[in-house]
N, CA, C and O of each residue as an XYZ file, in Angstrom:
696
protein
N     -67.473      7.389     -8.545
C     -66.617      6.283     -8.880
C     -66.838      5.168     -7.863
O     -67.071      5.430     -6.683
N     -66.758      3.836     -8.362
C     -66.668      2.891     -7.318
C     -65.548      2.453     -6.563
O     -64.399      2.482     -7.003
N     -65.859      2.052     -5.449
C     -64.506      1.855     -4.796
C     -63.289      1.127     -5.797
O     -62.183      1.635     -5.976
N     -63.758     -0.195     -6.413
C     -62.844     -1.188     -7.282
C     -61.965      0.408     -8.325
O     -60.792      0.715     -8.537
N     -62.897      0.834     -8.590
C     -62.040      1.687     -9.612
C     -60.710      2.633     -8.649
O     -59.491      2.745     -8.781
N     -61.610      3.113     -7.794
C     -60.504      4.044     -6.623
C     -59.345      3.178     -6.376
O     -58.216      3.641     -6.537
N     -59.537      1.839     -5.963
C     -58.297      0.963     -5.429
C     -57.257      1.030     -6.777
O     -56.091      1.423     -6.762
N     -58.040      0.519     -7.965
C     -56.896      0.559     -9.085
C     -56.139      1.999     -9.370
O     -54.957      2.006     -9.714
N     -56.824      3.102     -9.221
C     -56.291      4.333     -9.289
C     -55.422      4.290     -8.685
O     -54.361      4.231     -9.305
N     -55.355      4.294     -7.055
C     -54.337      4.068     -6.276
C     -52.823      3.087     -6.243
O     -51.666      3.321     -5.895
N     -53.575      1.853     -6.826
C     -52.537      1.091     -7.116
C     -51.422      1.158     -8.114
O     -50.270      0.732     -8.031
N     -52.063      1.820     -9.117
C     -51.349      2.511    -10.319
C     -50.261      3.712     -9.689
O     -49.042      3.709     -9.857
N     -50.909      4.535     -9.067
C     -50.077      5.778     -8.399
C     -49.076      4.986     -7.566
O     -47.882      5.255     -7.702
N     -49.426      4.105     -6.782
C     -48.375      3.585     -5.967
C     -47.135      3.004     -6.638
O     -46.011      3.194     -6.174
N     -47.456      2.004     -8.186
C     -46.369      1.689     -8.952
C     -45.893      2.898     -9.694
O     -44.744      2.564     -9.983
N     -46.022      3.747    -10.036
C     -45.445      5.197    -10.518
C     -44.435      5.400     -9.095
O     -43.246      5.127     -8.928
N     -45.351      5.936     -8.267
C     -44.086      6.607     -7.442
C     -43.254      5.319     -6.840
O     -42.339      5.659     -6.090
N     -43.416      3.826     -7.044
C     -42.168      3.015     -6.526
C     -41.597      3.412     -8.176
O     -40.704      4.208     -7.889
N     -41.596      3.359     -9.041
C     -40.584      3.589    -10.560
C     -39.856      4.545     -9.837
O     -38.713      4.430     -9.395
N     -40.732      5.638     -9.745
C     -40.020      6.759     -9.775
C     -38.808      6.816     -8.533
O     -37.968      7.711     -8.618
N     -38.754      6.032     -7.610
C     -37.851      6.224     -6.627
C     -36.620      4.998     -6.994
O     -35.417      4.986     -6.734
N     -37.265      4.267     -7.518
C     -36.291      3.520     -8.527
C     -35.661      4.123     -9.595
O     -34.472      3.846     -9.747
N     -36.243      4.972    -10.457
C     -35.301      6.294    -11.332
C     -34.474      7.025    -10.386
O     -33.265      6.796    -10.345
N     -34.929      7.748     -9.743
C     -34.250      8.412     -8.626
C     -32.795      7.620     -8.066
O     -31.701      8.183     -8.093
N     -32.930      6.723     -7.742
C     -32.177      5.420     -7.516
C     -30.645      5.524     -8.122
O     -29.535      6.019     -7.928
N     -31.514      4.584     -9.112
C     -30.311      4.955    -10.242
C     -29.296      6.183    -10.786
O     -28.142      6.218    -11.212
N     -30.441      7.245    -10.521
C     -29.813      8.325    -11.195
C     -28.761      8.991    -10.251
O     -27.863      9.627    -10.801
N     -28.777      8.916     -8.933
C     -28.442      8.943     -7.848
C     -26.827      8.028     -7.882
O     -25.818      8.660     -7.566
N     -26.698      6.422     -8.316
C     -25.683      5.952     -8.320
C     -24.579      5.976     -9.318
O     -23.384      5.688     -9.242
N     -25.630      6.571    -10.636
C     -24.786      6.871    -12.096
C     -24.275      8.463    -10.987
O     -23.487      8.213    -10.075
N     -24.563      9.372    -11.080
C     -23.842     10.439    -10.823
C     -22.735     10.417     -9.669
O     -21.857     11.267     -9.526
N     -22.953      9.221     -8.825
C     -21.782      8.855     -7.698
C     -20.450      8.120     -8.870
O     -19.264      8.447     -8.866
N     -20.989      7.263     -9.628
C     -20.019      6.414    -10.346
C     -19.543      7.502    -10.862
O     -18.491      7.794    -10.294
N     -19.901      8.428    -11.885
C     -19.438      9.534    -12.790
C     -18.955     10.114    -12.064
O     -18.004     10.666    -12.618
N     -19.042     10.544    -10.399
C     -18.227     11.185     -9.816
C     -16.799     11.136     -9.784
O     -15.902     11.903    -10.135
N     -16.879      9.564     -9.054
C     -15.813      8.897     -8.933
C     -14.761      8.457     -9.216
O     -13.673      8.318     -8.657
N     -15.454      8.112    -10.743
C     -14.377      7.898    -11.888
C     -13.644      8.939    -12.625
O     -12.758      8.564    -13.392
N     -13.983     10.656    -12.452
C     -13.805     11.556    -12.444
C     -12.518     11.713    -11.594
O     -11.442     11.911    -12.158
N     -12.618     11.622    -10.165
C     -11.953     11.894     -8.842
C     -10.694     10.749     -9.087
O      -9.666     10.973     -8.448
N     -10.709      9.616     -9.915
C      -9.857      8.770    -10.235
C      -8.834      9.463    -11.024
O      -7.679      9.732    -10.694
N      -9.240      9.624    -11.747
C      -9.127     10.312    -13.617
C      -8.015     11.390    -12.956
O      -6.790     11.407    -13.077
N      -9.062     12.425    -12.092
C      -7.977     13.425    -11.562
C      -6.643     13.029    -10.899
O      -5.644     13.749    -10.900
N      -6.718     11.973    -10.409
C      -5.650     11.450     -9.525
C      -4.703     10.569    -10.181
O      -3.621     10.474     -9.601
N      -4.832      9.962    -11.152
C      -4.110      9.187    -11.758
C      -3.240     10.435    -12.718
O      -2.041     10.315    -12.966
N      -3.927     11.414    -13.108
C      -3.422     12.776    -14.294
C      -2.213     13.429    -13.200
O      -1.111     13.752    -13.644
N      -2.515     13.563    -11.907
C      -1.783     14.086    -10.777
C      -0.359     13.129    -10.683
O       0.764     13.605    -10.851
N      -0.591     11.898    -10.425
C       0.621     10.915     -9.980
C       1.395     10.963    -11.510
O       2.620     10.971    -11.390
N       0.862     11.000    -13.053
C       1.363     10.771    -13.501
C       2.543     11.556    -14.102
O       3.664     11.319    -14.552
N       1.318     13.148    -13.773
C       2.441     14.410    -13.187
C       3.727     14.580    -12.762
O       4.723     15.208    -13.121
N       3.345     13.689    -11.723
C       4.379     13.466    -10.909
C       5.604     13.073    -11.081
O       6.688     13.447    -10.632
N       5.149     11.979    -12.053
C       6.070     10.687    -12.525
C       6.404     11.086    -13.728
O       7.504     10.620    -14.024
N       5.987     11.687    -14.492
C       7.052     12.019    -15.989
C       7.885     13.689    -15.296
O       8.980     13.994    -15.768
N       7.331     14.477    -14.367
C       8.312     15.581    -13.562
C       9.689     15.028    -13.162
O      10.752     15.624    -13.334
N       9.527     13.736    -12.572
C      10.335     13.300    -11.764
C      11.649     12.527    -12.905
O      12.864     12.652    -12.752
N      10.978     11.775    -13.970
C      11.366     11.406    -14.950
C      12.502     12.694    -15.867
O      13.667     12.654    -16.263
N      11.621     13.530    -15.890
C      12.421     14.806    -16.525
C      13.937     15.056    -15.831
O      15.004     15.202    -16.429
N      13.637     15.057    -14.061
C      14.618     15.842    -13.531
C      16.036     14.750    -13.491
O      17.227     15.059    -13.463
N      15.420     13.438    -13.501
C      16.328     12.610    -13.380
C      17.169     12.565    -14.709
O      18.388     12.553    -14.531
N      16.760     12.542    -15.914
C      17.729     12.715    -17.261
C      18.216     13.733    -17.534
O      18.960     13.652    -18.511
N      18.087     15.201    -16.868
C      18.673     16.631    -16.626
C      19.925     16.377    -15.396
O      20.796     17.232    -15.234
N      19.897     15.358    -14.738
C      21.286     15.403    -14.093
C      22.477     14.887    -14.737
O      23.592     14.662    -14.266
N      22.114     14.774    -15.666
C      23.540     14.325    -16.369
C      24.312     12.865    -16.466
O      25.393     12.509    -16.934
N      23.557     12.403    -15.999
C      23.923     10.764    -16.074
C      22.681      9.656    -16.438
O      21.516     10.012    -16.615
N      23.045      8.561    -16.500
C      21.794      7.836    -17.196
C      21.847      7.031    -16.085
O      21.097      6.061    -16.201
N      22.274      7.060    -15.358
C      22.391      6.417    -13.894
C      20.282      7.090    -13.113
O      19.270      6.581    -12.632
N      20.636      7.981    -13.372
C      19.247      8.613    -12.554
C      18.005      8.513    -12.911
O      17.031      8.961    -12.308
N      18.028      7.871    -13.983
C      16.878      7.619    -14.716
C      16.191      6.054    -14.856
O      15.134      5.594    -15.288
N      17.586      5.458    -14.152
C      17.315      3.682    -14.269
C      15.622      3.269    -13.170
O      14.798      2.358    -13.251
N      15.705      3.988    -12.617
C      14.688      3.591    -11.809
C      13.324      3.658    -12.604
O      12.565      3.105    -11.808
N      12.887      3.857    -13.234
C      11.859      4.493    -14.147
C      11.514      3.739    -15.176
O      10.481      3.944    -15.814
N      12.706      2.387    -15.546
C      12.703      1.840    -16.557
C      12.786      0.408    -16.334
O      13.534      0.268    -15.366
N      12.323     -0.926    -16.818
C      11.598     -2.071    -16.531
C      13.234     -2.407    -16.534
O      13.728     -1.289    -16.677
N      14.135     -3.197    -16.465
C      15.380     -3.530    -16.667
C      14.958     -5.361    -17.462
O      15.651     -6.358    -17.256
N      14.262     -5.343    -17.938
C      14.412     -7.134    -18.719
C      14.636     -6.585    -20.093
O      14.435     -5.443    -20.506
N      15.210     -7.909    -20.869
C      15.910     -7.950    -21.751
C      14.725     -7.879    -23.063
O      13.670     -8.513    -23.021
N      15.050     -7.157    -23.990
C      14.197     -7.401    -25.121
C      13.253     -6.420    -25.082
O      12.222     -6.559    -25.740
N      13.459     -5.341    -24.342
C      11.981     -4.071    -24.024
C      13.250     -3.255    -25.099
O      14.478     -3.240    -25.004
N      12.316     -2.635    -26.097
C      12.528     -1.281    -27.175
C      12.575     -0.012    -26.737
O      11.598      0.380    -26.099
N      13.479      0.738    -26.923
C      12.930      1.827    -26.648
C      13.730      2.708    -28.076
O      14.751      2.464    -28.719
N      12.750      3.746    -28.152
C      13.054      4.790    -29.473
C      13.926      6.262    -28.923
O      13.341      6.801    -27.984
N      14.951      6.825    -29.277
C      15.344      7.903    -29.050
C      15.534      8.817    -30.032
O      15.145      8.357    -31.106
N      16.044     10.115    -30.138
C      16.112     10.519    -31.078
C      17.525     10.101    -31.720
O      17.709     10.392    -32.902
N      18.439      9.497    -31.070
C      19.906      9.103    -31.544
C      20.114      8.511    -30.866
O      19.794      8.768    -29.705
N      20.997      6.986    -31.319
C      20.846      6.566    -32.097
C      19.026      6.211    -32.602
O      18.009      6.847    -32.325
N      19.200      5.011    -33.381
C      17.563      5.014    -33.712
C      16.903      4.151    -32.541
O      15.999      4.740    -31.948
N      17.202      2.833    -32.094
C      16.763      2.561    -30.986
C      17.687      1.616    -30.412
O      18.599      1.088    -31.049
N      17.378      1.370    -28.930
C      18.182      0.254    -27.681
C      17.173     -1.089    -27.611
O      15.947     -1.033    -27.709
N      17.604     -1.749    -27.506
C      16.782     -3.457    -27.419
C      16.749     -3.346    -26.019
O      16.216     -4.375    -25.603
N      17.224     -2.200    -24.568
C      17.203     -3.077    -23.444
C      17.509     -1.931    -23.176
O      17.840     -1.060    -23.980
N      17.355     -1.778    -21.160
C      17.851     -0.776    -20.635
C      19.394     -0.323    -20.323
O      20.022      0.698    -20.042
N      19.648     -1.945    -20.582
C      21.482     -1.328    -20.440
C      21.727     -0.828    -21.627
O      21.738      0.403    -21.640
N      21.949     -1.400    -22.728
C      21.660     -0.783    -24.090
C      21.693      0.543    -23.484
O      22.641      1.224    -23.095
N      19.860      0.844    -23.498
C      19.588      2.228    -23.701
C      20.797      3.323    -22.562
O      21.097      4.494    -22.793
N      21.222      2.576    -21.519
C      21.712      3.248    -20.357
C      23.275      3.786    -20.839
O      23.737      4.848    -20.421
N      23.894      3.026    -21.635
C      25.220      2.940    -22.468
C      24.710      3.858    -23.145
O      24.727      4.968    -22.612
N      24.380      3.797    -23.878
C      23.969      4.214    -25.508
C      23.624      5.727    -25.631
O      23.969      6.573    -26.456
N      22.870      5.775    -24.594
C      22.892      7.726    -24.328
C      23.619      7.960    -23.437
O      23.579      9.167    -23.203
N      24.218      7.495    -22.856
C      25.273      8.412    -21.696
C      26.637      8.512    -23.016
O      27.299      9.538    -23.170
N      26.821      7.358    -23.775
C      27.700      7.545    -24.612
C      27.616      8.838    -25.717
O      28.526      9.660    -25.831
N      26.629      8.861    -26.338
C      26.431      9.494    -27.103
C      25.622     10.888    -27.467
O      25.358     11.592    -28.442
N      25.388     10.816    -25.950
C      24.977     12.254    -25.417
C      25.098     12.794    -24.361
O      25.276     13.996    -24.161
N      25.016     11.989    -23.635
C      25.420     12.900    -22.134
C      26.785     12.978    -21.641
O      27.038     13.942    -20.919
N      27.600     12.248    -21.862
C      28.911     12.753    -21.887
C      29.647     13.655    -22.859
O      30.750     14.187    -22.732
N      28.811     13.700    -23.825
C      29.144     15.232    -24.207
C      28.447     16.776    -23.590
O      28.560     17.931    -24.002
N      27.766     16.233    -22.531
C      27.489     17.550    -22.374
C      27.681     18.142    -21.115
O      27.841     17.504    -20.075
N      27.661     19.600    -21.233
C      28.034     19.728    -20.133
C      27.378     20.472    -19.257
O      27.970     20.803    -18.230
N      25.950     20.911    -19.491
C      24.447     20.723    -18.934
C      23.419     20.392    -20.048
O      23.541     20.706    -21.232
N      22.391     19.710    -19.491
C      21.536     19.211    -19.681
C      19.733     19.405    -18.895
O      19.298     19.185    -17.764
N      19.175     19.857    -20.034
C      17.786     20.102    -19.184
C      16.369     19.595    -19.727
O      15.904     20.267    -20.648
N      15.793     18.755    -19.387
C      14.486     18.102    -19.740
C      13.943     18.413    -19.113
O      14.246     18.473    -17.922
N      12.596     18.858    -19.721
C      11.399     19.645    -19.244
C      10.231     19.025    -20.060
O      10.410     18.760    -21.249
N       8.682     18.714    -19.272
C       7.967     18.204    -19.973
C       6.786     19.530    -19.972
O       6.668     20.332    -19.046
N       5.912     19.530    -21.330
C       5.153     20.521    -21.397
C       3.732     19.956    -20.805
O       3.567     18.786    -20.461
N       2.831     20.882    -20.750
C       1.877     20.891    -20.207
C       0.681     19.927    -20.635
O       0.009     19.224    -19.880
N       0.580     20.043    -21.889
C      -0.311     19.091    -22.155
C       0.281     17.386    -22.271
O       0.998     16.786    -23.072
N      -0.494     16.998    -20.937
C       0.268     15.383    -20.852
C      -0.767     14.587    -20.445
O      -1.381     14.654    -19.380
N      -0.966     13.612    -21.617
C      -2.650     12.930    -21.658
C      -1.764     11.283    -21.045
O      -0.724     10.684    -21.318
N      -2.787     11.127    -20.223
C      -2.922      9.946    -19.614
C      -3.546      8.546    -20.042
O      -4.724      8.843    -19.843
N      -3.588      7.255    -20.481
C      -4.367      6.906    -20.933
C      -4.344      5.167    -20.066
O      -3.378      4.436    -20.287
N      -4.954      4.910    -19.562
C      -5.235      3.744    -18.284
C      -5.840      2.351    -18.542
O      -7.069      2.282    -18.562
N      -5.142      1.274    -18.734
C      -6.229     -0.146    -19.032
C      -5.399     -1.176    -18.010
O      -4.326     -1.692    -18.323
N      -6.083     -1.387    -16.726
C      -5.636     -1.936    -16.106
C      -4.072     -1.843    -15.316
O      -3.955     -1.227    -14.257
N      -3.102     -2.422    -15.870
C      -1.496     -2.336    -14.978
C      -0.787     -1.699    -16.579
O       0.433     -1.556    -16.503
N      -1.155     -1.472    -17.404
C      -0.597     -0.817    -18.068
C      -1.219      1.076    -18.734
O      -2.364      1.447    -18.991
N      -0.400      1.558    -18.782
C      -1.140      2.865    -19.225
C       0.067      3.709    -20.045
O       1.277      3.499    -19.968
N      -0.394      4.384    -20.580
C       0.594      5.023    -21.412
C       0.209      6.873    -21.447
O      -0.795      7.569    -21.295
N       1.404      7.050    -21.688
C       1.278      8.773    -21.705
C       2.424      9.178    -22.879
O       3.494      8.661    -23.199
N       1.468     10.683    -23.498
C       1.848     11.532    -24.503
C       2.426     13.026    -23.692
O       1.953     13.584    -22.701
N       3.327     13.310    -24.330
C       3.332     14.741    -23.623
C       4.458     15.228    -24.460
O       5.399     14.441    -24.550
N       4.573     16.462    -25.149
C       5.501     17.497    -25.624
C       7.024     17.328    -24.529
O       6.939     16.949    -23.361
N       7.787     17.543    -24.924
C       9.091     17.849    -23.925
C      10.184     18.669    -24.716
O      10.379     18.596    -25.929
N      10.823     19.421    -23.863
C      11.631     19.990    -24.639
C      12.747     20.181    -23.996
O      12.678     20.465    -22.800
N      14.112     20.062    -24.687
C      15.515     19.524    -24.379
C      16.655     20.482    -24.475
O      17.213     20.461    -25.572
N      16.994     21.068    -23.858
C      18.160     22.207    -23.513
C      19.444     21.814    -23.426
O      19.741     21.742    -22.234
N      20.154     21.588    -23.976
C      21.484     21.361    -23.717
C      22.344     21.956    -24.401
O      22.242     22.289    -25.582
N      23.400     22.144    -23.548
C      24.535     23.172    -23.428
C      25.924     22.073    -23.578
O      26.102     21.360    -22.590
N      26.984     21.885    -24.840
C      27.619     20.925    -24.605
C      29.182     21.113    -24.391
O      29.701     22.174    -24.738
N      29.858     20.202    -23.882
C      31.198     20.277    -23.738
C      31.958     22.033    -24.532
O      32.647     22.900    -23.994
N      31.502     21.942    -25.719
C      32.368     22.729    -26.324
C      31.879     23.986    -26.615
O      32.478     24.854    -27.251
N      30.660     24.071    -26.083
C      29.780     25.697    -25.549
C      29.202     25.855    -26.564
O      28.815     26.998    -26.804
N      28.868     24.557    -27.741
C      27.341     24.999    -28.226
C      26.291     24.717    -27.262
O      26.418     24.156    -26.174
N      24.712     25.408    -28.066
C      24.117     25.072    -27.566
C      22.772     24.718    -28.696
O      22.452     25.340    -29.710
N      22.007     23.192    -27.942
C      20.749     22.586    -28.961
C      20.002     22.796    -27.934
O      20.140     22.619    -26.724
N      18.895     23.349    -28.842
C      17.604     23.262    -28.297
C      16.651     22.380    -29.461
O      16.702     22.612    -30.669
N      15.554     21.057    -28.663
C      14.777     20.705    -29.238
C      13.817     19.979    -28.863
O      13.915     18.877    -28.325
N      12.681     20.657    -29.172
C      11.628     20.097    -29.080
C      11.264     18.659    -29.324
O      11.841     18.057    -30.230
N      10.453     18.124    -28.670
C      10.460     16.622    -28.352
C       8.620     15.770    -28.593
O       7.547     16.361    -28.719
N       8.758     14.973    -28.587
C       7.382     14.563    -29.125
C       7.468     13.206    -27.787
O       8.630     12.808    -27.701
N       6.706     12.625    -27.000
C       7.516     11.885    -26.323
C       6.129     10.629    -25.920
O       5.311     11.019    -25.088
N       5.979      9.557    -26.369
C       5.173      8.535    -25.394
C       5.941      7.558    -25.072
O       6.908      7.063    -25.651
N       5.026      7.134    -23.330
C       5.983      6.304    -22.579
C       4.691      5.558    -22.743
O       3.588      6.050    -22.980
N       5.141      3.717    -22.507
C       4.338      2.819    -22.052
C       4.283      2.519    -20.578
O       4.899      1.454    -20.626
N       4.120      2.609    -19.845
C       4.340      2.124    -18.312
C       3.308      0.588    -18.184
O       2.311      0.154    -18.761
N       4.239      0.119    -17.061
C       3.495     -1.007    -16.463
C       3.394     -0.898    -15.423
O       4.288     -0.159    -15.012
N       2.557     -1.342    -14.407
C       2.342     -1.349    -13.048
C       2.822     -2.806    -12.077
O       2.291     -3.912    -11.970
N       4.092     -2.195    -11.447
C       4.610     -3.664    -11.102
C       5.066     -3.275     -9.478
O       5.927     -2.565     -8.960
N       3.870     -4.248     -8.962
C       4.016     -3.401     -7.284
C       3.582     -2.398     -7.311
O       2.668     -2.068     -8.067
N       4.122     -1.688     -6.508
C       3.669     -0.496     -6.354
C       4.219      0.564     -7.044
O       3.748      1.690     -6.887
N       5.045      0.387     -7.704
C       5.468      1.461     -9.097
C       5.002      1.028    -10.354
O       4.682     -0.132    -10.615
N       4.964      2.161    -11.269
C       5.167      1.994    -12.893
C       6.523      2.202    -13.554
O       7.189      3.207    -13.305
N       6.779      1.615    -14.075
C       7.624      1.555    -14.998
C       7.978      1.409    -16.392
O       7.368      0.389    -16.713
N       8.574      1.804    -17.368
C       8.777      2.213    -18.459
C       8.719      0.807    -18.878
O       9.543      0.141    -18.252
N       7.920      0.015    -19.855
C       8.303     -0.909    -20.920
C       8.837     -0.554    -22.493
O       9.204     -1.350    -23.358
N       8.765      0.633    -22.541
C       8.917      1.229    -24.191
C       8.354      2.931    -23.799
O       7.534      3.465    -23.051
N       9.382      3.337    -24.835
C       9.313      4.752    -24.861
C       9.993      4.885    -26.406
O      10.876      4.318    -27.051
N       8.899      6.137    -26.618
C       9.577      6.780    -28.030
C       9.425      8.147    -27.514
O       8.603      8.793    -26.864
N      10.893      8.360    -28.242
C      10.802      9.927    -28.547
C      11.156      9.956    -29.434
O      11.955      9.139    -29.893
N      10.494     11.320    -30.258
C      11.336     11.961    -31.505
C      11.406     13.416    -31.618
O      11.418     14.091    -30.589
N      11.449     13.913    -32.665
C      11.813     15.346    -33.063
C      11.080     15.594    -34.179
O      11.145     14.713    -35.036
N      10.356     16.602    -34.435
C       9.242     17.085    -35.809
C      10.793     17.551    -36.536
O      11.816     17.971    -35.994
N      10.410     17.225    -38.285
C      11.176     17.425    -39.095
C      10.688     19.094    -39.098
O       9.636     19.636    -38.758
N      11.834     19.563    -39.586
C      11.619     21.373    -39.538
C      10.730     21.629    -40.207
O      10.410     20.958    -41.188
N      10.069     22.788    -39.765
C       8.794     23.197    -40.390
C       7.740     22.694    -40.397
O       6.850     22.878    -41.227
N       7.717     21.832    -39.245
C       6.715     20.885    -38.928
C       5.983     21.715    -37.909
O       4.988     21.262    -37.342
């Protein structure tokens, strides 16, 4: 072979292995990003844990007082319950079930189930999750019912907070 040909051989091999460390490269920063956003994912599923747990224990004490924190307080935010049908506002909503349910009872227990999907776009995110509702009332019945439950949250400061929430109840035999 002549040298001219050897140099191009070489030169060729040399742009292969710069690609190839440029593939390498890349493939290297996709699996950091995929990491990452993973390690996010986990952590946001954790806090939000946190935050519909915390949510639970506060409407199991028996007042609607304990739950205000959790919820945006401006005028004109919806929220769905299972009774009445819905509140235009948090005082609304804050009246409206202490009236018509929690002062009739005389324990109360919210519990959220396990599967509780997270879902994230910027300062707002929303979550699904099963819950189910124990209460024991004034006059020693007792309801149990299963709950269907999404919250909207917003991110304001350093908390989230409720802009809209529905809950409901599967018709029997559902």
């Amino acid at each position: 072979m002549t040298e001219s040909v050897l140099r191009a051989v070489d030169k060729n091999a040399e742009r292969w292995r710069w690609l190839l460390y440029v593939a390498l490269a890349l493939a290297g920063a996709m699996l950091t990003f995929v990491g990452a956003r993973a390690q996010q994912n986990a952590a946001e599923d954790t806090a939000f844990r946190k935050l519909i747990d915390g949510y639970c224990e506060a409407w199991s004490t028996g007042t609607a007082d304990a739950p205000a924190k959790f919820y945006a307080q401006d005028d004109g935010l919806v929220f769905y319950d299972v009774a009445p049908f819905a509140y235009h506002s948090w005082k609304e909503y804050h009246d409206g079930v202490q009236t018509a349910i929690l002062n009739n009872a005389a324990s109360i227990k919210l519990t959220a189930g396990k599967d509780l999907r997270v879902t994230r776009r910027g300062l707002i995110a929303w979550t699904t999750v099963p819950m189910h509702l124990a209460e024991k009332t004034k006059e020693g019945k007792t309801i149990e019912l299963d709950l269907r439950y999404t919250g909207i949250w917003e991110k304001r400061g350093a908390s989230w907070v409720l802009v809209h929430e529905h809950l409901s109840t599967p018709l029997a035999g559902s």
